[in-house]
């Protein structure tokens, strides 16, 4: 069994316009590979949605696989 399935051509990208589009794509096609920029403060990240809070310098990127979503009762996000 394949660990990951993809529905874009190798070397191509798919851009989603909003969270709902991402959710629909996960339901329809399975996990989505994603990338985001990280900053010097990324080493201090512990949980939740990562955001750069102190205007630190960019140090590169981080790749993740989106497998689902949830709702945080504490932060209402």
Coordinates of N, CA, C and O in Angstrom, one line a residue:
X1 N 0.8 -1.2 0.0 CA 0.0 0.0 0.0 C 0.9 1.2 0.0 O 1.9 1.3 0.7
X2 N 0.5 2.2 -0.8 CA 1.3 3.5 -0.9 C 1.1 4.3 0.4 O 0.0 4.4 1.0
X3 N 2.2 4.8 0.9 CA 2.2 5.7 2.1 C 1.5 7.0 1.8 O 0.8 7.6 2.5
X4 N 1.9 7.6 0.6 CA 1.3 8.8 0.2 C 0.8 8.7 -1.3 O 1.4 8.1 -2.1
X5 N -0.3 9.4 -1.5 CA -0.8 9.5 -2.9 C -0.7 10.9 -3.3 O -0.8 11.8 -2.5
X6 N -0.5 11.1 -4.6 CA -0.5 12.5 -5.1 C -1.3 12.6 -6.4 O -1.3 11.6 -7.1
X7 N -1.9 13.7 -6.7 CA -2.7 13.9 -7.8 C -2.2 15.1 -8.7 O -2.9 15.4 -9.6
X8 N -1.1 15.6 -8.4 CA -0.5 16.6 -9.3 C 0.7 16.0 -10.0 O 1.2 14.9 -9.6
X9 N 1.0 16.5 -11.1 CA 2.2 16.0 -11.9 C 3.5 16.2 -11.1 O 3.6 17.3 -10.4
X10 N 4.4 15.3 -11.2 CA 5.7 15.5 -10.5 C 6.3 16.9 -10.9 O 6.3 17.2 -12.1
X11 N 6.8 17.6 -10.0 CA 7.3 18.9 -10.2 C 6.3 20.1 -10.3 O 6.7 21.2 -10.5
X12 N 5.1 19.8 -10.2 CA 4.0 20.8 -10.3 C 3.6 21.2 -8.9 O 3.9 20.5 -7.9
X13 N 2.9 22.3 -8.8 CA 2.3 22.7 -7.5 C 0.8 22.9 -7.7 O 0.3 23.2 -8.7
X14 N 0.1 22.8 -6.6 CA -1.3 23.1 -6.5 C -1.5 24.2 -5.4 O -1.0 24.0 -4.3
X15 N -2.1 25.3 -5.7 CA -2.4 26.3 -4.7 C -3.8 26.3 -4.3 O -4.7 26.3 -5.1
X16 N -4.0 26.3 -3.0 CA -5.3 26.3 -2.4 C -5.6 27.7 -1.9 O -4.8 28.4 -1.4
X17 N -6.9 28.2 -2.1 CA -7.2 29.6 -1.8 C -7.6 29.8 -0.4 O -7.6 30.9 0.1
X18 N -8.0 28.8 0.3 CA -8.5 28.9 1.7 C -8.5 27.6 2.4 O -8.2 26.6 1.8
X19 N -8.8 27.6 3.7 CA -8.8 26.4 4.5 C -9.8 25.4 4.0 O -9.5 24.2 4.1
X20 N -10.9 25.9 3.6 CA -12.0 25.0 3.1 C -11.5 24.2 1.9 O -11.7 23.0 1.8
X21 N -10.8 24.8 1.0 CA -10.3 24.1 -0.2 C -9.3 23.1 0.3 O -9.2 22.0 -0.3
X22 N -8.4 23.4 1.3 CA -7.5 22.4 1.8 C -8.2 21.2 2.4 O -7.9 20.0 2.1
X23 N -9.2 21.5 3.2 CA -10.0 20.4 3.8 C -10.6 19.5 2.8 O -10.6 18.3 2.9
X24 N -11.2 20.1 1.8 CA -11.8 19.3 0.7 C -10.8 18.4 0.0 O -11.1 17.3 -0.4
X25 N -9.6 19.0 -0.3 CA -8.6 18.2 -1.0 C -8.1 17.1 -0.1 O -7.9 16.0 -0.6
X26 N -8.0 17.3 1.2 CA -7.6 16.2 2.1 C -8.6 15.1 2.1 O -8.3 13.9 2.0
X27 N -9.9 15.5 2.2 CA -11.0 14.5 2.2 C -11.0 13.7 0.8 O -11.1 12.5 0.8
X28 N -10.8 14.4 -0.3 CA -10.9 13.8 -1.6 C -9.6 13.0 -1.9 O -9.7 11.9 -2.4
X29 N -8.4 13.6 -1.7 CA -7.2 13.0 -2.2 C -6.2 12.5 -1.2 O -5.2 11.9 -1.5
X30 N -6.5 12.8 0.1 CA -5.5 12.3 1.2 C -4.6 13.4 1.5 O -4.7 14.6 1.2
X31 N -3.5 13.1 2.3 CA -2.5 14.0 2.8 C -1.9 15.0 1.7 O -1.8 14.6 0.6
X32 N -1.6 16.2 2.2 CA -1.0 17.2 1.3 C 0.3 17.6 1.8 O 0.5 18.0 3.0
X33 N 1.3 17.6 0.9 CA 2.7 18.1 1.3 C 2.6 19.6 1.3 O 2.0 20.2 0.4
X34 N 3.2 20.3 2.3 CA 3.1 21.7 2.4 C 4.5 22.3 2.9 O 5.3 21.5 3.4
X35 N 4.7 23.6 2.7 CA 5.9 24.2 3.1 C 5.6 25.6 3.7 O 4.6 26.2 3.3
X36 N 6.3 26.0 4.7 CA 6.2 27.4 5.2 C 7.5 27.9 5.6 O 8.5 27.2 5.9
X37 N 7.6 29.2 5.6 CA 8.9 29.9 6.0 C 9.0 29.9 7.6 O 8.0 30.0 8.3
X38 N 10.2 29.7 8.0 CA 10.5 29.8 9.5 C 11.5 30.9 9.8 O 12.3 31.2 8.9
X39 N 11.5 31.3 11.0 CA 12.3 32.4 11.5 C 13.1 32.0 12.7 O 12.9 30.9 13.2
X40 N 14.0 32.8 13.1 CA 14.9 32.4 14.2 C 14.2 31.9 15.4 O 14.7 31.1 16.2
X41 N 13.0 32.4 15.7 CA 12.3 31.9 16.9 C 11.6 30.6 16.7 O 11.0 30.1 17.7
X42 N 11.7 29.9 15.6 CA 11.1 28.6 15.4 C 11.6 27.6 16.4 O 10.8 26.7 16.7
X43 N 12.8 27.7 16.8 CA 13.3 26.7 17.8 C 12.6 26.8 19.1 O 12.6 25.8 19.9
X44 N 11.9 27.9 19.4 CA 11.1 28.0 20.6 C 9.6 27.6 20.5 O 8.9 27.6 21.4
X45 N 9.2 27.2 19.3 CA 7.9 26.8 19.0 C 7.6 25.5 19.8 O 8.4 24.6 19.8
X46 N 6.4 25.4 20.4 CA 6.0 24.2 21.1 C 4.8 23.6 20.6 O 4.7 22.3 20.6
X47 N 3.7 24.3 20.3 CA 2.5 23.8 19.8 C 1.6 24.8 19.3 O 1.9 26.0 19.3
X48 N 0.5 24.4 18.7 CA -0.5 25.4 18.1 C 0.0 25.8 16.7 O 0.7 25.1 16.0
X49 N -0.5 27.0 16.3 CA -0.2 27.5 15.0 C 1.0 28.4 15.1 O 1.1 29.4 15.9
X50 N 2.1 28.0 14.4 CA 3.4 28.8 14.4 C 3.2 30.2 13.8 O 2.7 30.3 12.7
X51 N 3.7 31.2 14.5 CA 3.7 32.5 14.0 C 5.0 33.2 14.5 O 5.4 32.9 15.6
X52 N 5.6 34.0 13.7 CA 6.8 34.8 14.1 C 6.3 36.0 14.9 O 5.6 36.8 14.3
X53 N 6.7 36.1 16.1 CA 6.2 37.1 17.0 C 7.2 38.3 17.2 O 6.8 39.4 17.6
X54 N 8.4 38.1 17.0 CA 9.4 39.1 17.4 C 10.2 39.6 16.2 O 11.4 40.1 16.4
X55 N 9.7 39.6 15.0 CA 10.4 40.1 13.8 C 11.8 39.5 13.6 O 12.7 40.2 13.2
X56 N 11.9 38.2 14.0 CA 13.2 37.6 13.8 C 13.5 37.4 12.3 O 12.6 37.4 11.5
X57 N 14.8 37.1 12.0 CA 15.2 36.9 10.6 C 14.8 35.6 10.1 O 14.7 34.6 10.8
X58 N 14.5 35.5 8.8 CA 14.1 34.3 8.1 C 15.4 33.3 8.1 O 16.5 33.8 7.9
X59 N 15.1 32.1 8.5 CA 16.2 31.1 8.5 C 16.0 29.9 7.5 O 16.7 29.0 7.5
X60 N 14.9 30.0 6.7 CA 14.7 29.0 5.7 C 13.2 28.5 5.7 O 12.3 29.3 6.0
X61 N 13.0 27.2 5.4 CA 11.7 26.7 5.3 C 11.6 25.4 6.1 O 12.5 24.8 6.5
X62 N 10.3 25.0 6.2 CA 10.0 23.7 6.9 C 8.9 23.0 6.1 O 7.9 23.6 5.8
X63 N 9.1 21.8 5.7 CA 8.1 21.0 5.0 C 7.3 20.1 6.0 O 7.9 19.6 6.9
X64 N 6.0 20.0 5.8 CA 5.1 19.2 6.6 C 4.1 18.5 5.7 O 4.0 18.9 4.5
X65 N 3.5 17.5 6.2 CA 2.4 16.8 5.5 C 1.1 17.1 6.3 O 1.1 16.8 7.5
X66 N 0.2 17.7 5.6 CA -1.1 18.0 6.3 C -2.0 16.7 6.2 O -2.3 16.2 5.1
X67 N -2.4 16.2 7.3 CA -3.2 14.9 7.3 C -4.6 15.2 7.8 O -5.4 14.3 7.8
X68 N -4.9 16.3 8.4 CA -6.2 16.6 8.9 C -6.2 18.0 9.6 O -5.3 18.8 9.3
X69 N -7.2 18.2 10.3 CA -7.4 19.5 11.0 C -8.2 19.4 12.3 O -8.8 18.4 12.5
X70 N -8.2 20.4 13.1 CA -8.9 20.4 14.3 C -9.2 21.8 14.8 O -8.9 22.8 14.1
X71 N -9.8 21.9 16.0 CA -10.2 23.2 16.6 C -9.6 23.2 18.0 O -9.8 22.3 18.8
X72 N -8.9 24.3 18.3 CA -8.3 24.4 19.6 C -9.3 25.2 20.5 O -9.5 26.4 20.2
X73 N -9.8 24.6 21.5 CA -10.8 25.3 22.4 C -10.2 26.5 23.1 O -10.9 27.5 23.3
X74 N -8.9 26.4 23.4 CA -8.3 27.5 24.2 C -8.1 28.7 23.4 O -8.4 29.8 23.8
X75 N -7.6 28.5 22.1 CA -7.3 29.7 21.3 C -8.4 30.0 20.3 O -8.4 31.0 19.6
X76 N -9.4 29.1 20.2 CA -10.5 29.3 19.2 C -10.1 29.4 17.8 O -10.6 30.2 17.0
X77 N -9.0 28.6 17.5 CA -8.5 28.6 16.1 C -8.5 27.1 15.6 O -8.5 26.2 16.3

